[in-house]
Amino acid sequence: MGDEKQVENNAVDNIEKGVNMAVKVYSPYKVYFDGLALSVSAASKTGNFDILPKHHNFITLLAPCDLVVRTDKEEQVIPISGGIMHVKADDLVVFLDV
Amino acid sequence: MKRPSELAHEEASMATLVELTSAFEGIASMKIAQTKNQVLESTKFFDRLWKIYSQMRVDSLFTFGRDVDEKPLIDKELFIMITAEGGFSGDIDQKILKLVLEEYDAEKHDIIVIGHHGAIQLSQRGIGFKKYYKLPAKDQNINVVPIVREVQQYKAASLFYAEYISLMSQDVKKISLASAVKSRAAAGEDDDAEVISEETYIFEPDSFAVAAHLERSMMQISISQLILSSKLAQYASRFKAMTASHQRADESRNDLHMEFNRSRRAIKDQRLKEIITGIKKSTAGAGN
């Protein structure tokens, strides 16, 4: 129980230090990713882009692409047909199937 | 009176019916639980999208996600009827149809039907409809894009659907689509929320395109949720019908069992009567 609390505190510290961002990728009925990430890559109509911690507030319509979520342990690739990305204060949410 | 062997056969058939109705009752109950959970998940998702949309405040009107340069709107109201695919929906579809017909005027309204049963009901009454869509068999990722495209061509749209109140109670309702979207968001409204504008955010491609996309998305989710709500009411109606059938089948089985016992007893009594009569006769014969 104490270890879990410590991990949670470290995660919050990492967000505050600008190392990570809180990322959630989900559709109305399924969560594809929910956790901390170092970066997220995707594509909009104008081309590919990457989102890193400390990014400016941002809302974009996503184009069909492979959405890549990079964490300190792995890289998760999520093929998407479109969606909406909202970034605010190191909190990134991708709404899929919309 | 029927023979015991016949009654035993009928009782066995009735027992199968009892098991079947019990199984259907269980399936309907499971479907209700699953669908309720999906509606709940979808509502959370919708609330978060609505929060972003309401913070943008691009336009005070909900414009159904229409682009600015779209062709002129059809000066009619679009009625969307959500009915069952088959005939196992109890009297819900009749109630929906009654509600539609109370307001329908061919000059002012066009109808789109979701569900085969509703389409048949309208045809039987000689009422034409613009389009018919099958009620989706699956409960997830319902594709409502073709319906949203139709809605965008009209100045207004209303949905007629069945609402789940409880397992034993379902109701039919009419709701305008704009109200459906807004009512779903009412709980998530936050007057103190920050304003999202082009001064505080980067928009890609621009704030109007994002707002229009959000409106389309929320409209899709709202229509999907109303379809799910209708399916939920249909499952509940089916559950109610199956519960009644199960009770009736169980009562019939008990009646048959009693009749079987009575028939067996009657045969035994008859035999006993014959034996006693035989003994009496033979005793009387021996006495002579």
Short mmCIF file of N, CA and C in Angstrom, two decimals, chain B residues 1 52 55 57 89 113 151 158 175 192 194 204 223 250 254 259 264 285:
data_model
loop_
_atom_site.label_atom_id
_atom_site.label_comp_id
_atom_site.label_asym_id
_atom_site.label_seq_id
_atom_site.Cartn_x
_atom_site.Cartn_y
_atom_site.Cartn_z
N MET B 1 -61.33 -37.75 -19.65
CA MET B 1 -60.02 -37.38 -19.07
C MET B 1 -58.88 -38.00 -19.89
N ILE B 52 -15.42 20.69 -23.12
CA ILE B 52 -14.54 21.42 -24.05
C ILE B 52 -15.38 22.33 -24.95
N GLN B 55 -16.79 25.36 -23.23
CA GLN B 55 -15.74 26.35 -22.91
C GLN B 55 -15.32 27.15 -24.14
N ARG B 57 -17.39 28.33 -26.60
CA ARG B 57 -18.37 29.41 -26.80
C ARG B 57 -18.19 30.12 -28.14
N SER B 89 -41.20 -6.66 -29.18
CA SER B 89 -40.99 -5.48 -28.34
C SER B 89 -42.22 -5.11 -27.52
N VAL B 113 -37.01 5.96 -40.33
CA VAL B 113 -37.31 4.88 -39.37
C VAL B 113 -36.06 4.07 -39.09
N VAL B 151 -29.91 14.58 -40.79
CA VAL B 151 -30.34 15.61 -39.82
C VAL B 151 -29.83 16.98 -40.24
N SER B 158 -36.43 15.73 -34.60
CA SER B 158 -36.88 15.19 -33.32
C SER B 158 -36.80 13.68 -33.34
N ILE B 175 -38.13 13.88 -28.29
CA ILE B 175 -37.19 14.91 -27.86
C ILE B 175 -36.56 15.55 -29.09
N ASP B 192 -18.07 28.36 -13.95
CA ASP B 192 -16.76 28.95 -13.66
C ASP B 192 -15.64 28.39 -14.55
N GLU B 194 -12.99 27.70 -17.48
CA GLU B 194 -12.21 28.68 -18.25
C GLU B 194 -12.71 28.76 -19.68
N GLU B 204 -6.31 23.48 -34.54
CA GLU B 204 -5.91 22.89 -35.81
C GLU B 204 -7.12 22.17 -36.40
N ILE B 223 -27.43 10.44 -30.45
CA ILE B 223 -28.31 9.52 -31.21
C ILE B 223 -28.00 8.07 -30.81
N ASP B 250 -45.00 -22.21 -15.98
CA ASP B 250 -44.81 -22.91 -14.70
C ASP B 250 -46.16 -23.32 -14.12
N ASN B 254 -47.63 -27.13 -13.49
CA ASN B 254 -48.19 -27.60 -12.21
C ASN B 254 -49.59 -28.16 -12.39
N GLU B 259 -53.22 -32.82 -12.92
CA GLU B 259 -54.13 -33.58 -13.77
C GLU B 259 -53.61 -35.01 -13.99
N ARG B 264 -54.04 -40.67 -12.95
CA ARG B 264 -53.47 -41.94 -12.46
C ARG B 264 -54.33 -42.51 -11.33
N GLY B 285 -71.13 -65.66 -5.10
CA GLY B 285 -71.23 -66.94 -5.82
C GLY B 285 -70.89 -68.11 -4.90
#
